[in-house]
Coordinates of C-alpha atoms and ligand atoms in Angstrom, one line a residue:
M1 CA 57.8 -97.5 -25.3
K2 CA 61.5 -96.9 -24.6
H3 CA 63.4 -100.2 -24.3
Y4 CA 66.7 -100.9 -22.3
D5 CA 68.8 -103.9 -21.8
I6 CA 68.7 -103.4 -18.1
I7 CA 66.4 -101.2 -16.0
I8 CA 67.5 -100.5 -12.4
V9 CA 64.9 -99.5 -9.8
G10 CA 66.6 -97.5 -7.0
S11 CA 69.6 -95.3 -6.9
G12 CA 71.6 -96.0 -3.7
P13 CA 75.1 -97.5 -3.7
A14 CA 73.6 -100.8 -4.9
G15 CA 71.7 -99.4 -7.9
L16 CA 74.4 -97.1 -8.9
T17 CA 77.1 -99.7 -8.7
A18 CA 74.9 -102.1 -10.7
A19 CA 74.5 -99.3 -13.3
L20 CA 78.3 -98.7 -13.4
Y21 CA 79.1 -102.4 -14.1
A22 CA 76.2 -102.8 -16.5
A23 CA 77.0 -99.7 -18.5
R24 CA 80.7 -100.7 -18.7
S25 CA 79.5 -104.1 -20.1
D26 CA 78.0 -102.1 -23.0
R27 CA 74.4 -102.6 -21.9
S28 CA 71.9 -99.9 -22.3
V29 CA 70.9 -98.9 -18.8
M30 CA 68.2 -96.8 -17.2
I31 CA 68.1 -96.0 -13.5
F32 CA 64.9 -94.9 -11.9
E33 CA 66.1 -92.8 -9.0
G34 CA 62.9 -92.8 -7.0
Q35 CA 61.8 -90.5 -4.2
Q36 CA 65.2 -90.3 -2.6
P37 CA 67.8 -90.1 -5.4
G38 CA 71.0 -91.4 -4.0
G39 CA 69.2 -93.4 -1.3
Q40 CA 69.9 -93.4 2.4
L41 CA 73.4 -92.0 2.3
T42 CA 71.9 -88.7 1.1
I43 CA 70.6 -88.2 4.6
T44 CA 73.8 -89.1 6.3
T45 CA 76.7 -86.8 7.2
E46 CA 80.2 -88.2 7.5
V47 CA 80.8 -91.6 6.0
E48 CA 84.0 -92.9 7.5
N49 CA 83.9 -96.5 6.4
F50 CA 83.6 -96.4 2.7
P51 CA 87.0 -97.6 1.4
G52 CA 89.0 -95.1 -0.6
F53 CA 88.2 -92.0 1.4
E54 CA 91.0 -91.7 3.9
H55 CA 89.5 -88.8 5.8
G56 CA 85.8 -89.8 5.2
I57 CA 83.3 -88.2 2.9
Q58 CA 79.9 -86.6 3.2
G59 CA 77.1 -89.1 2.2
P60 CA 75.5 -86.8 -0.4
E61 CA 78.9 -86.0 -2.0
L62 CA 79.7 -89.7 -2.3
M63 CA 76.4 -90.4 -4.1
D64 CA 77.0 -87.4 -6.4
I65 CA 80.4 -88.8 -7.4
M66 CA 78.9 -92.3 -7.9
R67 CA 76.2 -90.9 -10.2
K68 CA 78.7 -88.9 -12.2
Q69 CA 80.9 -91.9 -12.6
V70 CA 77.9 -94.0 -13.8
H71 CA 76.8 -91.4 -16.3
R72 CA 80.3 -91.2 -17.8
F73 CA 79.7 -94.7 -19.1
G74 CA 76.3 -93.9 -20.7
A75 CA 73.7 -95.0 -18.1
E76 CA 70.7 -92.8 -18.0
S77 CA 68.9 -91.5 -14.8
S78 CA 65.2 -90.8 -14.6
F79 CA 64.3 -88.7 -11.5
T80 CA 60.9 -90.4 -11.3
T81 CA 59.5 -93.1 -9.1
I82 CA 58.3 -96.5 -10.4
T83 CA 54.7 -97.1 -9.4
N84 CA 54.0 -100.4 -11.2
V85 CA 56.1 -103.4 -12.3
D86 CA 55.1 -106.2 -14.6
F87 CA 57.3 -109.3 -14.3
S88 CA 54.8 -111.6 -16.0
G89 CA 56.0 -111.2 -19.6
K90 CA 59.2 -110.6 -21.6
P91 CA 60.3 -107.9 -21.9
F92 CA 59.5 -106.8 -18.4
T93 CA 57.8 -103.4 -18.1
V94 CA 57.8 -100.7 -15.4
T95 CA 55.6 -97.6 -15.2
N96 CA 56.6 -94.4 -13.4
D97 CA 54.7 -91.7 -11.6
R98 CA 54.3 -89.8 -14.8
D99 CA 52.5 -92.8 -16.3
E100 CA 55.3 -93.5 -18.7
T101 CA 56.0 -97.2 -19.3
F102 CA 59.5 -98.6 -20.2
S103 CA 60.6 -102.1 -21.1
A104 CA 63.7 -104.1 -20.3
D105 CA 65.2 -107.5 -20.9
A106 CA 66.5 -107.6 -17.3
L107 CA 65.5 -105.8 -14.2
I108 CA 67.6 -105.0 -11.1
L109 CA 65.7 -104.2 -8.0
S110 CA 67.6 -101.9 -5.6
T111 CA 64.9 -100.0 -3.8
G112 CA 66.6 -100.1 -0.4
A113 CA 64.9 -99.8 2.9
T114 CA 63.2 -97.0 4.9
A115 CA 63.4 -96.0 8.6
R116 CA 60.9 -97.5 11.0
W117 CA 58.6 -95.7 13.3
L118 CA 57.5 -96.7 16.8
G119 CA 53.8 -96.3 16.2
A120 CA 53.3 -95.0 19.8
E121 CA 50.2 -93.0 20.7
H122 CA 50.1 -89.4 19.1
E123 CA 53.2 -90.1 17.0
D124 CA 51.5 -89.1 13.8
D125 CA 50.4 -85.8 15.4
Y126 CA 54.0 -84.7 16.0
K127 CA 55.8 -86.2 13.0
G128 CA 57.7 -83.3 11.5
Y129 CA 56.8 -81.2 14.6
G130 CA 59.3 -82.7 17.0
I131 CA 59.4 -86.3 16.0
S132 CA 61.8 -87.3 13.2
A133 CA 63.4 -90.3 11.6
C134 CA 66.4 -88.4 10.3
A135 CA 68.8 -86.7 12.7
T136 CA 70.9 -85.4 9.8
C137 CA 67.9 -83.7 8.2
D138 CA 66.3 -82.2 11.3
G139 CA 69.0 -82.1 14.0
F140 CA 69.7 -78.5 13.3
F141 CA 66.3 -77.5 14.4
F142 CA 67.0 -78.6 18.0
K143 CA 69.8 -76.3 18.9
D144 CA 70.3 -76.1 22.7
Q145 CA 67.2 -78.3 23.3
D146 CA 66.7 -81.7 24.9
V147 CA 66.2 -84.6 22.6
M148 CA 65.8 -88.3 22.7
V149 CA 66.9 -91.1 20.3
V150 CA 65.1 -94.4 20.4
G151 CA 67.0 -97.6 19.8
G152 CA 70.0 -99.6 20.7
G153 CA 71.7 -100.3 17.4
D154 CA 74.4 -98.4 15.4
S155 CA 71.8 -96.1 13.9
A156 CA 70.7 -94.9 17.4
M157 CA 74.4 -94.4 18.5
E158 CA 75.3 -92.5 15.3
E159 CA 72.2 -90.3 15.5
A160 CA 72.8 -89.5 19.2
D161 CA 76.4 -88.6 18.5
F162 CA 75.4 -86.4 15.6
L163 CA 72.7 -84.7 17.6
T164 CA 75.1 -83.6 20.3
K165 CA 76.5 -81.1 17.8
Y166 CA 73.2 -79.1 18.3
A167 CA 71.2 -80.4 21.2
K168 CA 71.7 -79.5 24.9
S169 CA 71.2 -83.1 25.9
V170 CA 70.6 -86.4 24.1
T171 CA 68.9 -89.3 25.9
I172 CA 69.1 -92.7 24.2
V173 CA 65.9 -94.6 25.1
H174 CA 66.4 -98.4 24.7
R175 CA 63.9 -101.1 25.4
R176 CA 66.5 -103.5 26.8
D177 CA 69.8 -103.1 28.6
E178 CA 71.8 -105.0 26.0
Y179 CA 72.8 -103.3 22.7
R180 CA 73.0 -104.4 19.1
A181 CA 75.3 -101.5 18.4
S182 CA 79.0 -102.3 17.6
K183 CA 81.3 -101.8 20.6
I184 CA 83.1 -98.9 19.1
M185 CA 79.9 -96.9 18.4
L186 CA 78.4 -97.7 21.8
Q187 CA 81.6 -96.7 23.5
R188 CA 81.7 -93.4 21.5
A189 CA 78.2 -92.6 22.7
R190 CA 79.1 -93.6 26.3
N191 CA 82.1 -91.3 26.2
N192 CA 80.1 -88.4 25.0
E193 CA 79.2 -86.3 28.1
K194 CA 76.0 -84.9 26.4
I195 CA 74.5 -88.4 26.0
E196 CA 72.5 -90.2 28.7
F197 CA 71.2 -93.7 28.5
L198 CA 67.7 -94.7 29.6
E199 CA 67.5 -98.5 29.5
N200 CA 64.6 -100.9 29.8
T201 CA 62.4 -98.0 28.7
V202 CA 59.9 -97.5 25.9
I203 CA 58.0 -94.4 24.7
Q204 CA 54.4 -95.1 25.4
S205 CA 53.0 -91.9 24.0
Y206 CA 53.8 -88.3 23.0
K207 CA 52.6 -85.0 24.5
G208 CA 52.5 -81.6 23.0
E209 CA 50.6 -78.4 22.5
K210 CA 49.5 -76.2 19.6
N211 CA 50.8 -72.7 19.0
N212 CA 48.6 -70.9 16.5
G213 CA 47.4 -74.3 15.2
I214 CA 51.0 -75.6 14.8
P215 CA 51.7 -78.8 16.8
K216 CA 54.8 -78.8 19.1
L217 CA 56.1 -81.8 20.9
T218 CA 56.7 -81.0 24.6
G219 CA 57.3 -84.4 26.2
V220 CA 56.8 -88.2 26.3
V221 CA 55.2 -90.7 28.5
L222 CA 57.9 -93.3 29.3
K223 CA 57.2 -96.9 30.4
D224 CA 59.6 -99.1 32.3
S225 CA 59.6 -102.3 30.2
I226 CA 60.3 -104.4 33.3
S227 CA 58.1 -102.9 36.1
G228 CA 55.5 -101.4 33.7
E229 CA 55.6 -98.1 35.6
T230 CA 55.1 -94.9 33.6
R231 CA 56.3 -91.4 34.0
E232 CA 56.5 -88.2 32.0
Q233 CA 59.6 -86.5 30.8
D234 CA 59.9 -83.1 29.0
V235 CA 61.6 -83.3 25.6
H236 CA 61.6 -81.1 22.5
G237 CA 62.6 -83.7 19.9
V238 CA 62.5 -87.5 19.5
F239 CA 64.5 -89.3 16.8
M240 CA 63.8 -92.8 15.6
G241 CA 66.9 -95.1 15.4
I242 CA 65.0 -98.4 15.4
G243 CA 65.9 -99.9 12.1
H244 CA 64.4 -100.1 8.7
T245 CA 61.7 -101.7 6.6
P246 CA 62.6 -102.9 3.0
N247 CA 61.0 -100.9 0.2
T248 CA 59.2 -103.9 -1.4
Q249 CA 55.5 -102.8 -1.3
L250 CA 55.7 -102.5 -5.1
F251 CA 56.7 -106.1 -5.4
V252 CA 54.2 -107.8 -3.1
G253 CA 52.6 -110.7 -4.9
A254 CA 54.9 -110.3 -7.9
I255 CA 58.1 -111.8 -6.5
D256 CA 59.1 -114.0 -3.6
L257 CA 59.7 -112.0 -0.3
D258 CA 60.9 -113.4 3.0
D259 CA 58.9 -113.1 6.2
S260 CA 60.3 -109.6 6.9
G261 CA 59.4 -108.4 3.4
Y262 CA 63.0 -108.6 2.0
V263 CA 63.3 -109.8 -1.6
K264 CA 64.6 -113.4 -1.5
T265 CA 67.7 -114.1 -3.6
K266 CA 69.3 -117.4 -4.3
P267 CA 72.3 -117.8 -1.9
G268 CA 75.5 -116.5 -3.3
T269 CA 73.8 -114.7 -6.1
T270 CA 71.4 -111.8 -6.7
R271 CA 68.9 -114.0 -8.7
T272 CA 65.3 -113.8 -7.5
N273 CA 62.7 -116.5 -8.2
I274 CA 61.9 -114.8 -11.5
A275 CA 64.5 -115.4 -14.3
G276 CA 65.9 -112.1 -15.4
V277 CA 65.0 -110.2 -12.3
F278 CA 67.8 -109.5 -9.8
A279 CA 68.0 -107.8 -6.4
C280 CA 70.8 -106.0 -4.6
G281 CA 71.4 -103.8 -1.6
D282 CA 69.2 -103.3 1.4
V283 CA 66.1 -104.5 -0.3
Q284 CA 67.5 -108.0 -0.1
D285 CA 69.8 -107.7 2.9
S286 CA 68.6 -107.5 6.5
I287 CA 72.0 -108.4 7.9
Y288 CA 74.9 -106.3 6.7
R289 CA 73.2 -103.2 5.3
Q290 CA 76.3 -101.2 4.7
A291 CA 77.0 -98.9 1.8
I292 CA 79.9 -101.1 0.8
T293 CA 78.0 -104.3 1.0
A294 CA 75.2 -102.7 -1.0
A295 CA 77.7 -101.6 -3.6
G296 CA 79.2 -105.1 -3.6
T297 CA 75.8 -106.8 -4.3
G298 CA 75.1 -104.1 -6.9
C299 CA 78.2 -105.3 -8.7
M300 CA 77.0 -108.9 -8.4
A301 CA 73.6 -108.0 -9.8
A302 CA 75.1 -106.4 -12.9
L303 CA 77.4 -109.4 -13.5
D304 CA 74.5 -111.8 -12.9
A305 CA 72.2 -109.8 -15.3
D306 CA 74.9 -109.5 -17.9
R307 CA 75.5 -113.2 -17.9
W308 CA 71.8 -114.0 -17.9
L309 CA 71.3 -111.7 -20.9
A310 CA 74.2 -113.3 -22.7
E311 CA 72.7 -116.7 -22.2
Q312 CA 69.4 -115.5 -23.7
E313 CA 71.2 -114.1 -26.7
Ligands
NAP401 P1 69.3 -102.6 14.3 O1 70.7 -103.0 14.4 O2 68.3 -103.5 13.8 O3 68.9 -101.9 15.7 C1 67.5 -101.5 15.9 C2 67.4 -101.1 17.4 O4 66.1 -100.6 17.5 C3 67.5 -102.3 18.3 O5 68.2 -101.9 19.4 C4 66.1 -102.7 18.6 O6 66.0 -103.2 19.9 C5 65.4 -101.3 18.5 N1 64.0 -101.4 18.1 C6 63.5 -102.0 17.0 N2 62.2 -101.9 17.0 C7 61.8 -101.3 18.2 C8 60.6 -100.9 18.7 N3 59.4 -101.1 18.1 N4 60.6 -100.2 19.9 C9 61.8 -100.0 20.5 N5 63.0 -100.3 20.1 C10 63.0 -101.0 18.9 O7 69.2 -101.3 13.3 P2 70.2 -100.2 12.9 O8 70.7 -99.6 14.2 O9 69.4 -99.3 12.0 O10 71.4 -100.9 12.2 C11 71.1 -101.7 11.0 C12 72.4 -102.1 10.4 O11 73.1 -101.0 9.8 C13 73.4 -102.8 11.3 O12 74.1 -103.8 10.7 C14 74.3 -101.6 11.7 O13 75.6 -102.1 12.1 C15 74.4 -100.9 10.4 N6 74.7 -99.4 10.6 C16 76.0 -99.1 10.6 C17 76.4 -97.8 10.8 C18 77.8 -97.4 10.7 O14 78.7 -98.3 10.7 N7 78.2 -96.1 10.6 C19 75.4 -96.8 11.1 C20 74.1 -97.2 11.2 C21 73.7 -98.5 10.9 P3 66.4 -104.7 20.3 O15 67.8 -104.7 20.3 O16 65.7 -104.9 21.6 O17 65.8 -105.5 19.2

């Protein structure tokens, strides 16, 4: 069984920043990159708010640079997914989807979060056939078509704005008439003449047809969230922009999670309830969830882990 000082589970800005600091502290480090190497930024386009890039940078490019920087200091990456963790003994062990087990003196959990789905009727029938949770990945397929974005936060505004590059029209469907989105992003969407707003409205179900056995979304049934009235509207694509769920299924029962499933950390630190296990990034942050805050907590996790290891030595 290969042993490392520190194993990092997850490879977004949190995990890679943790790896950078840990490797520069002369610790042996393995990063398990998981199903989406580089994390959520790899399905983003322009990142304008990561300091240091005056003119912005493409999300995938930013993550490639981070990974190269980390590898320069000797951290290793495994492009596998951890399927089992054992926090009960020392050293800790993790097993990947190739059934290989690795051990480490300290663990850093940075598995991030995943886009949420509405769960409306027939959603599963059209996922990937008109319904998507990633405008950056799938927007291109909706050239000159009418699409909807669900949600009233920054994600919804960003997705809607992005989709206007391709779509004929974009309708933001929001269940209230107040928005969580930041003023600047809401205003940007409002100023975009291709974007319309449908407030106090929810998608009740999806409608579609099959062409040669292939499903195709053709419309939605909308429900007014105040009057309860329903009506149909034709649409070719629907994009989720309703937030994220922390990727903590692997840790249920093994570590303390909060009511929403985020890993609990001791305030002001990245320490979890298990000595030697640290958490950083979106897996423990339901509030800020920015690449830069994830990177910041990644740095904290590496410093916390390094100090903890030094105390054990
Ligand atoms: P969010 O702020 O939690 O917003 C989620 C939105 O989806 C809310 O408007 C919510 O409605 C709605 N929603 C949730 N569940 C729903 C359901 N079942 N049915 C209908 N609507 C539902 O999530 P987010 O937009 O993903 O943003 C998360 C964090 O990332 C925020 O801090 C945000 O600022 C940040 N972010 C930043 C950028 C950027 O700066 N470039 C881009 C994206 C995200 P209610 O308001 O009614 O609850």
